[in-house]
Every structure is written in C-alpha cells, then in structure tokens.
XYZ file of N, CA and C in Angstrom:
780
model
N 25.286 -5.450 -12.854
C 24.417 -5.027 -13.955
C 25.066 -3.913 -14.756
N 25.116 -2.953 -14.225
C 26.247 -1.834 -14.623
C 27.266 -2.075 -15.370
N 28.081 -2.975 -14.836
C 29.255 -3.412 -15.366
C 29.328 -4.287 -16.495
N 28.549 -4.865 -17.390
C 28.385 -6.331 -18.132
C 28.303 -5.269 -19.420
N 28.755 -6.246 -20.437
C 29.084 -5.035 -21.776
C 28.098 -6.006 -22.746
N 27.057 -5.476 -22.562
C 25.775 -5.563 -23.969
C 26.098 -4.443 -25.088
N 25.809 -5.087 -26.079
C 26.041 -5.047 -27.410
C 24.718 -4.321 -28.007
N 23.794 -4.995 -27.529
C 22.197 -4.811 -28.823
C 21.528 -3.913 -27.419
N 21.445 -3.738 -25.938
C 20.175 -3.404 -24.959
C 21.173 -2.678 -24.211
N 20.874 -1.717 -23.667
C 21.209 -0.882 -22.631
C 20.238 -1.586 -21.221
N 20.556 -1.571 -19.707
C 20.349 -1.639 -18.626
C 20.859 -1.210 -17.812
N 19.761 -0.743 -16.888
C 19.795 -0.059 -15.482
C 18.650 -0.220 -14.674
N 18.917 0.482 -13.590
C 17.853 0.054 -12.072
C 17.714 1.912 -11.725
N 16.677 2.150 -12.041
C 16.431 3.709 -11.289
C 14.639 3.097 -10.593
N 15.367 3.737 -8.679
C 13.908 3.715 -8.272
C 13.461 2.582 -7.825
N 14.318 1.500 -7.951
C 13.658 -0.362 -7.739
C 12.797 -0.284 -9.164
N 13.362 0.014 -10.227
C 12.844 -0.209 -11.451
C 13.745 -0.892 -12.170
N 14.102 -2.162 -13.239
C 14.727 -2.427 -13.899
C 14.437 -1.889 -15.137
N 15.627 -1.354 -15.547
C 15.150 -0.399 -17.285
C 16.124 -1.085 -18.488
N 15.566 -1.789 -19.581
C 16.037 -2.387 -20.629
C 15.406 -1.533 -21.947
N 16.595 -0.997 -22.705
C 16.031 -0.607 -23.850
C 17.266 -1.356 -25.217
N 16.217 -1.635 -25.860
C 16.501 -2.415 -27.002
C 17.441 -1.308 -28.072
N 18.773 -1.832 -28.764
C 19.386 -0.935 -28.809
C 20.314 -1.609 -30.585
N 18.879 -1.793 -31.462
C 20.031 -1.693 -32.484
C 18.997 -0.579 -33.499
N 19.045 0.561 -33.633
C 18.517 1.436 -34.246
C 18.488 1.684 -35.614
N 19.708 0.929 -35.997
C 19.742 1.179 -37.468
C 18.809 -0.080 -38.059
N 18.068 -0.907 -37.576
C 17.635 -1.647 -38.159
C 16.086 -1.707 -37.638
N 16.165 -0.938 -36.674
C 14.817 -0.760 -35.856
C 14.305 -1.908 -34.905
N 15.365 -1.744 -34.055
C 15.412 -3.065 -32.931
C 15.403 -4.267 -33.548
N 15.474 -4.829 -34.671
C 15.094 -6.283 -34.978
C 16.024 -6.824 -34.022
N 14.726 -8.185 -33.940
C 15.510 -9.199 -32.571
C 16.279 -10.361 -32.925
N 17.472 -9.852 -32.878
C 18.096 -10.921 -33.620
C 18.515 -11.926 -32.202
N 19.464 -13.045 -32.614
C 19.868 -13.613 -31.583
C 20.331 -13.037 -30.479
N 21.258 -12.806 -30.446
C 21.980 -11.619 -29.676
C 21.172 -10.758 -28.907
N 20.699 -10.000 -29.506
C 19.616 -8.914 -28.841
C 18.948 -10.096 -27.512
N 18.276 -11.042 -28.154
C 17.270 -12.003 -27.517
C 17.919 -12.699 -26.034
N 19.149 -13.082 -26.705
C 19.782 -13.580 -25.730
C 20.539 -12.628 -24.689
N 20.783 -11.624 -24.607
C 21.035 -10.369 -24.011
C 20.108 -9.935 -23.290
N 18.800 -9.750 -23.682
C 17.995 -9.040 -23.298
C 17.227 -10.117 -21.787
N 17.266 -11.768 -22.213
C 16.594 -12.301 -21.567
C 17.655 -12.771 -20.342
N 18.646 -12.099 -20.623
C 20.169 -12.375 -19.184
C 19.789 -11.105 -18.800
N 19.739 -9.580 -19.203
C 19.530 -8.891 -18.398
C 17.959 -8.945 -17.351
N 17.217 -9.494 -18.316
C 16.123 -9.520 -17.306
C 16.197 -10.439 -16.409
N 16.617 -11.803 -16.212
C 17.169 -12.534 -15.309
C 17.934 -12.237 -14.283
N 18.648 -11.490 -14.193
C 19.267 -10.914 -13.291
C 18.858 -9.613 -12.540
N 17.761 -8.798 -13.050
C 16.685 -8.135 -12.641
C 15.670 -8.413 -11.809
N 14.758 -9.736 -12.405
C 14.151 -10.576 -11.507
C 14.875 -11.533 -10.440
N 15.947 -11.776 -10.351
C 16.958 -12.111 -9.152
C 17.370 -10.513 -7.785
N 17.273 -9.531 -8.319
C 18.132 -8.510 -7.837
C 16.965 -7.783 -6.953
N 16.902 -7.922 -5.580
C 15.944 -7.643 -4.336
C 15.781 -6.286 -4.917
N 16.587 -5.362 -5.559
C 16.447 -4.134 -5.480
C 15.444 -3.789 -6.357
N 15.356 -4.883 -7.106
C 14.510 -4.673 -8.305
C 12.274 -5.273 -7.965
N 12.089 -4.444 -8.419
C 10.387 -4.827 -7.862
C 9.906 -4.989 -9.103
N 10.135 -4.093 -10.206
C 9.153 -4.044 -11.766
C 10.406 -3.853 -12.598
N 10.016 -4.524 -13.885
C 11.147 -3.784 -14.732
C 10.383 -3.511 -16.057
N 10.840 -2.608 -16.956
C 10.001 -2.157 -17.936
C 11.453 -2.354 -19.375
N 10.308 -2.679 -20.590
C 11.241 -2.693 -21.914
C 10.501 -1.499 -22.375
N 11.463 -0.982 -23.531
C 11.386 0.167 -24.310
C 12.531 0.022 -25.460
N 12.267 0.999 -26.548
C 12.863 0.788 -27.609
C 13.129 2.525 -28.377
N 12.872 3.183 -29.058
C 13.368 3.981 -29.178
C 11.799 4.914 -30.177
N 12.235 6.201 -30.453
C 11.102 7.155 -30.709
C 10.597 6.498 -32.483
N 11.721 5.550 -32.779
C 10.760 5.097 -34.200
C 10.339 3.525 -34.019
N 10.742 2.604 -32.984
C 10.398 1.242 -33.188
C 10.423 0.567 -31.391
N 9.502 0.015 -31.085
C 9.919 -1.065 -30.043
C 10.860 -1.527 -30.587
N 10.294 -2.673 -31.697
C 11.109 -3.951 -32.179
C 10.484 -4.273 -33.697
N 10.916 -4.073 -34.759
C 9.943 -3.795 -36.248
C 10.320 -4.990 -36.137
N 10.269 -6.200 -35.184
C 10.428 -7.602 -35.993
C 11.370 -8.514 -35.462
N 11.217 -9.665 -36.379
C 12.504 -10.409 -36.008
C 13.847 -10.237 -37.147
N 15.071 -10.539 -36.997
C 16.151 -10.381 -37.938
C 15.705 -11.139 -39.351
N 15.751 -10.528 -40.372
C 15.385 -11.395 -41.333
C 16.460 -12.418 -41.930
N 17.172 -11.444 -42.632
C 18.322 -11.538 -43.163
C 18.977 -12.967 -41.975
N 18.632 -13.013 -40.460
C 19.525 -13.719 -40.429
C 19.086 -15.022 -40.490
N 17.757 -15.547 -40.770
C 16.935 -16.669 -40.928
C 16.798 -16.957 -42.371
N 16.325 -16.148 -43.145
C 16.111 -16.022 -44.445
C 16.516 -17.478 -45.052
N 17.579 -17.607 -44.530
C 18.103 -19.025 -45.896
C 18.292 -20.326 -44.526
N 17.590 -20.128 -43.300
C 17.707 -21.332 -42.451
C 16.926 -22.462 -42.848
N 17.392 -23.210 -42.638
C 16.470 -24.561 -43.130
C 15.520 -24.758 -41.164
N 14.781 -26.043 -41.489
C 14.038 -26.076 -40.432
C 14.810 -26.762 -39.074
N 15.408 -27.266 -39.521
C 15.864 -28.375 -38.601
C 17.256 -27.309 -37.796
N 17.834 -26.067 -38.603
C 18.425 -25.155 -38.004
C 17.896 -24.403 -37.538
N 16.196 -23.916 -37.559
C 15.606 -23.230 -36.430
C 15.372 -23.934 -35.282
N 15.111 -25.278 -35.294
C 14.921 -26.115 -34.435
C 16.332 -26.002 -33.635
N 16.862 -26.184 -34.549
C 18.245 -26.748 -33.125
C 18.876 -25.326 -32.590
N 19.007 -23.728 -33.189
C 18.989 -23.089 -32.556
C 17.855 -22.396 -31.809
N 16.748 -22.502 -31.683
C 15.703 -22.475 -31.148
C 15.395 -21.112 -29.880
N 16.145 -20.261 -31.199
C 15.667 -19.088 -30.029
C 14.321 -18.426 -29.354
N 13.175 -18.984 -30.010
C 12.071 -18.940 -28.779
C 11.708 -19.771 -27.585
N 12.944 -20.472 -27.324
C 12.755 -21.065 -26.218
C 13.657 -19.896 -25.368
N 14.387 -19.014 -25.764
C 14.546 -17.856 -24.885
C 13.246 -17.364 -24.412
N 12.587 -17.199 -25.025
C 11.078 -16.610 -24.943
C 10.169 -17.113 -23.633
N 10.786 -18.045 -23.388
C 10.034 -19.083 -22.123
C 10.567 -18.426 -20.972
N 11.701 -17.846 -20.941
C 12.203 -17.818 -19.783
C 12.049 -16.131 -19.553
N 11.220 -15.318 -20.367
C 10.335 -14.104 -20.067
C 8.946 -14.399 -19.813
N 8.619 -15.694 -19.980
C 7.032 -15.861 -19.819
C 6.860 -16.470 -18.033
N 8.181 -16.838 -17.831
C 8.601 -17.166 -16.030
C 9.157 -16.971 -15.518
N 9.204 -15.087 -15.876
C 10.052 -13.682 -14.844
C 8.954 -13.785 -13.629
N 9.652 -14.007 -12.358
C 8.307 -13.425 -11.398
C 7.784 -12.024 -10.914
N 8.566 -11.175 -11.958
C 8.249 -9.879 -11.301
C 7.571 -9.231 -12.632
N 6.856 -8.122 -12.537
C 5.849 -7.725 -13.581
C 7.102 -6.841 -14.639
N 6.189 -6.912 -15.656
C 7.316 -6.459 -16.757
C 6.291 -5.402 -17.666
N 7.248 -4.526 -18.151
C 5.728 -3.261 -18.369
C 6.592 -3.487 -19.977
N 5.976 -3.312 -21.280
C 6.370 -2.857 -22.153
C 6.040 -1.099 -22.697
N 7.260 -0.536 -23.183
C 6.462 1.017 -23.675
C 6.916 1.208 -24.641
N 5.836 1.180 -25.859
C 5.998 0.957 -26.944
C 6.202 1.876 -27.590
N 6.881 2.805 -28.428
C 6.994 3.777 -29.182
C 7.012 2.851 -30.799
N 6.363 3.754 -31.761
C 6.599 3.020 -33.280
C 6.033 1.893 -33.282
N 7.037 0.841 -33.797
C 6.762 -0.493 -34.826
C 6.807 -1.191 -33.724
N 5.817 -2.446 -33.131
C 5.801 -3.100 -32.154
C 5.334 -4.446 -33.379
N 6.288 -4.874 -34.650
C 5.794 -5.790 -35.382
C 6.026 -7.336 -35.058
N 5.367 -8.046 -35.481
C 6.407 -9.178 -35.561
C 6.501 -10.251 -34.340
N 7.908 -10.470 -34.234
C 8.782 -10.538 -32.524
C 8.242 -9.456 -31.830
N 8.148 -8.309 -32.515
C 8.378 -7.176 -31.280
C 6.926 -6.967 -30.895
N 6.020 -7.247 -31.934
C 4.323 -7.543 -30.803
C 4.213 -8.377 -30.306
N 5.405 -9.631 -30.582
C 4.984 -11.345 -29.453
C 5.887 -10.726 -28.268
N 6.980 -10.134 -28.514
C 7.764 -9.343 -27.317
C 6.703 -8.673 -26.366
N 5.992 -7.582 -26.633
C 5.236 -6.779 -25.753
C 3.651 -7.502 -25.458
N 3.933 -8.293 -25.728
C 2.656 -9.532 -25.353
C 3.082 -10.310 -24.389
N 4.143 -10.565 -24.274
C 4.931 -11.082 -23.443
C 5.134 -10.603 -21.679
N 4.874 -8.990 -21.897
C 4.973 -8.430 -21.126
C 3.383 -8.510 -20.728
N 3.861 -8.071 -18.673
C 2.577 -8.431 -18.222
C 1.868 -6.824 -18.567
N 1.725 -6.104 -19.056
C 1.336 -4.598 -19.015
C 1.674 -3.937 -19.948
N 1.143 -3.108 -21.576
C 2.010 -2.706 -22.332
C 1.102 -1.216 -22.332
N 2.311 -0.073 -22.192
C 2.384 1.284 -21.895
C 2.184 1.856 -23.910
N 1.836 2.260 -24.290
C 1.884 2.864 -25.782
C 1.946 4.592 -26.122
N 2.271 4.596 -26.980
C 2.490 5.780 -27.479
C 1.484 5.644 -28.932
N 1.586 7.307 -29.019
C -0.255 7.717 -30.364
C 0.491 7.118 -31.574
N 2.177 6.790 -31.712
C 2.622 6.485 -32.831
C 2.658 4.463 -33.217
N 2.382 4.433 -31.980
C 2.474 2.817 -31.782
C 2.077 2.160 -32.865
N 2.431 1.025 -33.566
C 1.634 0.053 -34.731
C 1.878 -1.428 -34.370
N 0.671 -2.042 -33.722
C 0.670 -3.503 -33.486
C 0.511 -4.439 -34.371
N 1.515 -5.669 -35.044
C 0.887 -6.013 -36.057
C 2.112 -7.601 -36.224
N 1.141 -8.429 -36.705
C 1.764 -9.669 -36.940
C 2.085 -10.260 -38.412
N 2.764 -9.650 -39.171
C 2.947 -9.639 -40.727
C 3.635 -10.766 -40.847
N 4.040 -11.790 -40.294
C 4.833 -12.927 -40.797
C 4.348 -13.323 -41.885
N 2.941 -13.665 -41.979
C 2.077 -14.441 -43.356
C 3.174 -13.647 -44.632
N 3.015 -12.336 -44.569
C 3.672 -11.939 -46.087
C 4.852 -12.128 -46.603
N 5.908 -13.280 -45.512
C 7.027 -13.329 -45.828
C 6.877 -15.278 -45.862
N 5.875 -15.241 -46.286
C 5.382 -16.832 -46.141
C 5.576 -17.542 -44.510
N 5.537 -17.194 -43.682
C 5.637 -17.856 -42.712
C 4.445 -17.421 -42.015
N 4.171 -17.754 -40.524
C 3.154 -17.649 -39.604
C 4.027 -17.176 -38.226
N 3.296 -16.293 -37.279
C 4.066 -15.972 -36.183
C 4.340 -17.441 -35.172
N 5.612 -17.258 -34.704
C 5.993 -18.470 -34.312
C 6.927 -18.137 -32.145
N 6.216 -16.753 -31.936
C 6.661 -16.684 -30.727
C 5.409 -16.558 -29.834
N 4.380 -17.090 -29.771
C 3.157 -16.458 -29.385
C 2.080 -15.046 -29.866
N 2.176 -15.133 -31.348
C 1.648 -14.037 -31.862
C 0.455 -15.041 -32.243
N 0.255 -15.710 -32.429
C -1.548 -16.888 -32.576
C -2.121 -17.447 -31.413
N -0.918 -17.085 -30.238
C -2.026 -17.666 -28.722
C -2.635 -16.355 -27.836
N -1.310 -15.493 -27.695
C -1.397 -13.983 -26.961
C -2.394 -13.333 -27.303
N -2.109 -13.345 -28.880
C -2.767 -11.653 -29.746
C -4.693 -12.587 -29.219
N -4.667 -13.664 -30.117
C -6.516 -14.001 -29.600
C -6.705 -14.203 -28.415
N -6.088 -14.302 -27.190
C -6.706 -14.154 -26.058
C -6.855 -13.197 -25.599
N -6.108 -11.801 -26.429
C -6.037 -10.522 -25.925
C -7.466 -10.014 -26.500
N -7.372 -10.120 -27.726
C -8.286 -9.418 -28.862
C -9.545 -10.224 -29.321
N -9.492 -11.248 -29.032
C -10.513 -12.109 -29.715
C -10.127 -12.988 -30.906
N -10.802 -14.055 -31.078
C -10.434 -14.646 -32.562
C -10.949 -13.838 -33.711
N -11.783 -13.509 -33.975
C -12.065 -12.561 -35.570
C -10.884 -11.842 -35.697
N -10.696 -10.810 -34.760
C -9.544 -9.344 -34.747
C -8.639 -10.285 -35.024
N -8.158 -11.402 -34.390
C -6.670 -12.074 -33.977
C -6.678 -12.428 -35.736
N -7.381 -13.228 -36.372
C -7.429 -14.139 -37.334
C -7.143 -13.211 -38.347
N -7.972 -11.764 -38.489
C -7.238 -10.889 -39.495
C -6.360 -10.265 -39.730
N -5.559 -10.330 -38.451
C -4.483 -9.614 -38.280
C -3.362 -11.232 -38.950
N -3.260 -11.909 -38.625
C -2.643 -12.583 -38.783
C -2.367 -13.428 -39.995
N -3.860 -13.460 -40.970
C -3.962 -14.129 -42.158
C -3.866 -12.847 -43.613
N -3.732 -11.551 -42.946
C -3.693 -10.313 -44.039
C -2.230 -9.609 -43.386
N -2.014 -9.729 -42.375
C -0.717 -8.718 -41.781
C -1.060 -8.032 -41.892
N -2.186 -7.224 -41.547
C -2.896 -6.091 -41.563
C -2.838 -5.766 -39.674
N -1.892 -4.548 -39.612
C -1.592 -3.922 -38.413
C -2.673 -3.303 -38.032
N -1.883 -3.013 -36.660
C -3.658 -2.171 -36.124
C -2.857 -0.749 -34.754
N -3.360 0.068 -34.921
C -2.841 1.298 -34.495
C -2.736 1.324 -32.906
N -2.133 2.380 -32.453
C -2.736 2.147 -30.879
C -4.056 2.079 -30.150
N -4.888 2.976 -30.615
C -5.969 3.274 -30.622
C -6.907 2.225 -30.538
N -6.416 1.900 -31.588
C -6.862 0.477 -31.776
C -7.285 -0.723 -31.143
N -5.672 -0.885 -30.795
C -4.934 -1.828 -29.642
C -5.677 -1.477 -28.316
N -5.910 -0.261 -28.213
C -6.576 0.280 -26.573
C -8.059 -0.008 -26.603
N -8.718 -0.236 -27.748
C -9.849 -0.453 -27.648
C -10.226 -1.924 -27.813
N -9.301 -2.295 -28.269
C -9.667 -4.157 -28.273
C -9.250 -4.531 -27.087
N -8.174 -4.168 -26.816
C -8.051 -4.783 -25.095
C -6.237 -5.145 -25.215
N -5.751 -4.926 -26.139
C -4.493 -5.473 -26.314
C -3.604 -4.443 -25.046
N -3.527 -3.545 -24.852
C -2.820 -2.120 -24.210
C -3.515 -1.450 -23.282
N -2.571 -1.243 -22.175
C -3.366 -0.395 -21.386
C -3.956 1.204 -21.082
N -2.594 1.530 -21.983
C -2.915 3.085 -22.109
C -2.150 3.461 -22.928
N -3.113 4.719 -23.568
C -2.209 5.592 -24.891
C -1.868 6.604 -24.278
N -0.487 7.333 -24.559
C -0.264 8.533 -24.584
C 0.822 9.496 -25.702
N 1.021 10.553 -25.136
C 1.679 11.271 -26.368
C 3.050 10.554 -26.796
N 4.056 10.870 -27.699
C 5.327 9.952 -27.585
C 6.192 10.081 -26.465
N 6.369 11.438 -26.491
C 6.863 11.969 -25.260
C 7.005 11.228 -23.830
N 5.392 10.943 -23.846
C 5.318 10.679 -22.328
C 4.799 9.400 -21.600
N 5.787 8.745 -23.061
C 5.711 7.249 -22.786
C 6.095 6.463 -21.787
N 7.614 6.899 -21.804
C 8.519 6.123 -20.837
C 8.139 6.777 -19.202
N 7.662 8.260 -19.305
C 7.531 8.503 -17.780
C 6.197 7.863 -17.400
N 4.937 7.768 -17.834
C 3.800 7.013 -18.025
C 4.526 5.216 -17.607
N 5.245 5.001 -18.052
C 5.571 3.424 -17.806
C 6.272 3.320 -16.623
N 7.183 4.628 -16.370
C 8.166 4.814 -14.909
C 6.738 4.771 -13.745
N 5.850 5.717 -13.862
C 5.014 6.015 -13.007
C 4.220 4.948 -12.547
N 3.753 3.936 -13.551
C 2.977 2.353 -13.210
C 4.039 1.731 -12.982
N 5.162 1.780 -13.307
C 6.108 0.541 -12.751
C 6.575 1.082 -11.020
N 6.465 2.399 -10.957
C 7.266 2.867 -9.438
C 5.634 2.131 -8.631
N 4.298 2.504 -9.149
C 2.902 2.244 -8.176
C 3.290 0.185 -7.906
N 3.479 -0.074 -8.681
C 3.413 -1.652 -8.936
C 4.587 -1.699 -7.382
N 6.034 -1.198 -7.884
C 7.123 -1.194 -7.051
C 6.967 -0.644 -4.892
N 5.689 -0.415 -5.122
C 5.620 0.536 -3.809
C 4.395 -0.728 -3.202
N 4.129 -1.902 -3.857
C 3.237 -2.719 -3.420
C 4.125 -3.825 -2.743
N 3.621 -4.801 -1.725
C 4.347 -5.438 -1.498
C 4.449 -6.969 -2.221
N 5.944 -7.154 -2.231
C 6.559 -7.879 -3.455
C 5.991 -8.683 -3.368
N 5.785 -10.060 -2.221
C 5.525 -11.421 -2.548
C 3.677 -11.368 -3.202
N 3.289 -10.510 -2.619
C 2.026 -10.685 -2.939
C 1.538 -10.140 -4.346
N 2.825 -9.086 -4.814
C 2.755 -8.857 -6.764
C 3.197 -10.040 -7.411
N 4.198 -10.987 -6.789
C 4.592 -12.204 -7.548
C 3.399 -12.916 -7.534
N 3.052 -13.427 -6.367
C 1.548 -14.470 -6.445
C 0.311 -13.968 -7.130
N 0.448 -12.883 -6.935
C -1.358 -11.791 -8.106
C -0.922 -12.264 -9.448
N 0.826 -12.045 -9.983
C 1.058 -12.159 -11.440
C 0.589 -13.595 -11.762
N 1.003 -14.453 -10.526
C 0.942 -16.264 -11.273
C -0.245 -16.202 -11.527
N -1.384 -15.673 -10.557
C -2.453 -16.480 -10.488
C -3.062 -15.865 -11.753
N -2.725 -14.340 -12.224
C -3.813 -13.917 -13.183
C -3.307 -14.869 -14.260
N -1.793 -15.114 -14.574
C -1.435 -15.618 -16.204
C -1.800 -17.107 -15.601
N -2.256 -17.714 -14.656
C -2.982 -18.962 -14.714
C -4.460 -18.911 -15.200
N -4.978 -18.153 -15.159
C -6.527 -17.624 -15.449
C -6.448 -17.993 -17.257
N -5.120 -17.809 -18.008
C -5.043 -17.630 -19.250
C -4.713 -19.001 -19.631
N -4.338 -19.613 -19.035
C -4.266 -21.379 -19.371
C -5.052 -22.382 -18.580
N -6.018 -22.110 -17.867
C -6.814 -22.727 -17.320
C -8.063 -22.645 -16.820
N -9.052 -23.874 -16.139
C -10.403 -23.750 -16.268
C -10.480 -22.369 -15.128
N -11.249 -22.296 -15.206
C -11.853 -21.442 -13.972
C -12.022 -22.160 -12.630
N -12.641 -23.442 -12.409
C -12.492 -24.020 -11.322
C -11.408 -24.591 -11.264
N -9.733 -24.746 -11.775
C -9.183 -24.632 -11.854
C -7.993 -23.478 -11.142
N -8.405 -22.781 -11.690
C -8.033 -21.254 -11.535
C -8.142 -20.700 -10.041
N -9.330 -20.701 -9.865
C -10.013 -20.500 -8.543
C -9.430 -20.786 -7.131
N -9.117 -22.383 -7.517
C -8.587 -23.195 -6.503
C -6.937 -22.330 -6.675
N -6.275 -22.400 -7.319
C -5.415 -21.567 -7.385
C -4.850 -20.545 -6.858
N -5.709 -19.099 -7.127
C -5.924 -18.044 -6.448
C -6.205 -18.142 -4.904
N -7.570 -19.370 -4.594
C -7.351 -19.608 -3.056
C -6.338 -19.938 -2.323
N -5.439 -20.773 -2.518
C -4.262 -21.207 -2.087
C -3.297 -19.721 -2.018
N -3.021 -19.333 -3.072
C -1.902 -18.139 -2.887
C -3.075 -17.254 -1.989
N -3.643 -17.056 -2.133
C -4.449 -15.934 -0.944
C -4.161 -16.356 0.488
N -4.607 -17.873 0.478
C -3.959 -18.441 2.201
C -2.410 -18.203 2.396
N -1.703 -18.163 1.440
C -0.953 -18.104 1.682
C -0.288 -17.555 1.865
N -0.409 -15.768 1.470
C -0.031 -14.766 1.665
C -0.030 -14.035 3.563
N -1.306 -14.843 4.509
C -1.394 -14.564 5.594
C -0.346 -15.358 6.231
N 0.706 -15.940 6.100
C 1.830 -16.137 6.338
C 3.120 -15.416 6.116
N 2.855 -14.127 5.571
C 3.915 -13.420 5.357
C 3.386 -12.169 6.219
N 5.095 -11.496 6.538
C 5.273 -10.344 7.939
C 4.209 -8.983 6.915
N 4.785 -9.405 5.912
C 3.968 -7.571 4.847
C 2.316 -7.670 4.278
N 1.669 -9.080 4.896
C 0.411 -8.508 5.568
C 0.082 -8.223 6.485
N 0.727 -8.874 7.367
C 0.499 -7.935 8.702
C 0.721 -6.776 9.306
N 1.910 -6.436 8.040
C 2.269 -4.819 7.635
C 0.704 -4.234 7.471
N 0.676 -4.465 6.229
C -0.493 -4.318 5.448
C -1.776 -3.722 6.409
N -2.321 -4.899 6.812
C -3.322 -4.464 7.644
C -3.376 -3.796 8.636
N -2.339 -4.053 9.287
C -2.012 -3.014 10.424
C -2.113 -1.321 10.299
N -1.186 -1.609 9.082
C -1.208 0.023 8.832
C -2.889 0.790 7.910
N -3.063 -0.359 7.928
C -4.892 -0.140 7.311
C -5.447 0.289 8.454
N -5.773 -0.672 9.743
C -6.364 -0.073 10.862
C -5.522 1.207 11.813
N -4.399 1.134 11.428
C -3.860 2.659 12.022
C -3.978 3.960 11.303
N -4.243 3.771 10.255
C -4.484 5.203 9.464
C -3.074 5.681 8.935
N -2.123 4.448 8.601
C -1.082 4.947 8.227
C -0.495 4.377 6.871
N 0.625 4.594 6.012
C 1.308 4.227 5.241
C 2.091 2.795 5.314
N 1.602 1.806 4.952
C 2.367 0.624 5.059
C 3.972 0.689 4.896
N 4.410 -0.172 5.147
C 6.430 -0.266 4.892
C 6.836 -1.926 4.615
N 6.015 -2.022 3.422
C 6.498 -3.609 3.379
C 7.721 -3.444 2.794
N 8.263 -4.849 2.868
C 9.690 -5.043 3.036
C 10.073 -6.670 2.337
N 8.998 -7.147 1.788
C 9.092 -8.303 0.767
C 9.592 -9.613 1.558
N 8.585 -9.227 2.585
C 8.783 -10.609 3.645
C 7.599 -11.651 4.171
C-alpha cells in the first residue's frame, strides 16, 4: 500500500483504519478517471488487507469532491461514455465488505455527493454543501444521485434537489437524514478516526454481515429482508468471536475478537 505511486489519492492504514484522501486540489477533487480508478484499487486492497477493519475517504479543507471532471466528458458522445463506463467503477465501492466512513469538508457536489452516498456513514463538517447540480449542465446525475439521495431524504427533498440543483447545507443534510454528524472543520477527520477506530474494535465478521444485511433492507421487501438478517444472525453462532463475545459478557470483561 505504501509503496504504489498514486497520482490523484494519498493512502494509508493508521490504527486498522484505511485512510484515502482525494488529492487533486487545484480543481477541487473532481473525479476524473484516474482519481476513480485509483481510488477504487486503493480501496480494494484495503478491504482485502486483515489489518484493515474500517476505512474512511476525505478530501481537503475546501472540497470532498466539487464533482465529476467536466472538461473531460464535455465533448463525449454517448456511446463513449458507455464504452468507457466509469461508473461501473462505482459498483465495486457499493461491494467493499468493510464499512467506509466519508468526511466531508466543503463541496460534496455532483460525483462527490454520489461518492459520499456511497459510503456506508458520512462524517461532515459546518462548511459541508450537499448537492446534485448535473440538471444545469443539461444532464441528470448518473452515479446514484436519483436512487441514494431519495432513499436517504425522501422523494420531495430528493426531486428538488435534483430538478433545480439547488444544494443543501450540512445542517441540512443532518436533519433530513442524509449525514450522521456535524462538526467544526477542524474536527472532522478526528470525529471520522474516532467512529471508524469504535466500528474497528467490533468484531469483523459480524460488521461485514450487519453491513450486508442493512444495505439489503435498501433493495428489498421486508419479508425479504428479514429472512436475510435471520440467516446471517444463525450464522454468526458459528464463529470463535461470539463465543468471545459472550463469554466475555458473562465474565465482566473486555472481549478480544480476532475476526474468526
């Protein structure tokens, strides 16, 4: 991980944390190919790496991600978005098995609100701006900014955001349901270290199976769902780190799972 020479994202592991920050500043993270394809190899190899339990994205004190690259689509025809088809990178962050925190500082527009939608948990800052402006450049969001944003927010909120590009603040975002918590800018990234180390101190197989079953809840019935959740629940009493678990429940002590 250390060693691999990215261009657009910085990565590292502090803590059994994987840390990705988006890294083209002069343009304010836009996600261009590169970035996308970078970013979704470092997280791949994060969610492969035992050492790793949570990993968190971040971007810098003026932008997550103000977007997608314009300039480099601008004159694509359709059949060249199709065949380079970089939101099918996008698939292969929607089936990381380990939880992924976003911490948003600034412009979270665009890509970069279908980006932190993406993520199972998004950390914010008081400067944060959530917002899906594609309509004003004649297009429509095309990475999950019309399925995410209304299951997060509702259809009314979702529909105006999306048919005016009319952004919506953190505040905002925390009160519709989009974000989990606001804080100062400052104390963003340690706020996201601190839920990603609590997540990291749980035991692993049973944070992978909690993640499937909740983002199954989001594509399916409830009796559906249900049956679902029952199965991974049986199935978790087959692993050594509940019996961690409980044990150290009836002893009065500190569990030591070990992701077995």
């Amino acid at each position: 991980m250390g060693n691999r020479d990215y261009r657009y994202i910085v990565a590292s592991i502090r803590e059994n944390v994987g840390w990705i920050r988006l890294n083209r500043p002069e343009v304010l993270n836009a996600l261009n190919l590169q970035l996308v394809s970078e970013l979704v190899t470092a997280l791949t190899e994060m969610d492969r790496d035992d050492h790793v339990r949570c990993m968190v994205i971040t971007g810098n004190e003026k932008a997550f991600a103000a977007g997608a690259d314009i300039p480099e689509m601008a004159e694509a025809s359709s059949v060249e978005m199709l065949l380079q088809d970089q939101i099918a990178e996008w698939d292969r962050i929607r089936k990381l098995a380990k939880p992924l925190i976003a911490a948003v500082n600034g412009y979270a527009l665009g890509g970069g609100c279908e980006l932190a939608m993406a993520c199972d948990l998004i950390v914010a800052s008081e400067t944060a701006v959530f917002g899906q402006p594609e309509i004003l450049l004649g297009i429509m969001p095309g990475a999950g900014g019309t399925q995410r944003l209304t299951r997060a927010i509702g259809k009314v909120r979702a529909m105006e955001m999306v048919l005016t590009g009319r952004s919506m603040t953190a505040r905002e975002a925390l009160q519709a349901g989009l974000i989990n918590r606001v804080v100062p800018p400052e104390l963003v990234e340690a706020e996201a270290m601190n839920l990603a180390k609590k997540i990291a101190q749980q035991p692993p197989v049973a944070v992978r199976l909690a993640k499937q079953a909740v983002l199954k809840a989001m594509d399916t019935t409830l009796e559906t769902g249900l049956d679902y959740e029952q199965k991974l629940f049986y199935f978790l009493f087959s692993t050594e780190d509940q019996k961690e678990g409980m044990r150290a429940f009836v002893e009065k002590r500190k569990p030591r799972f070990q992701g077995k």
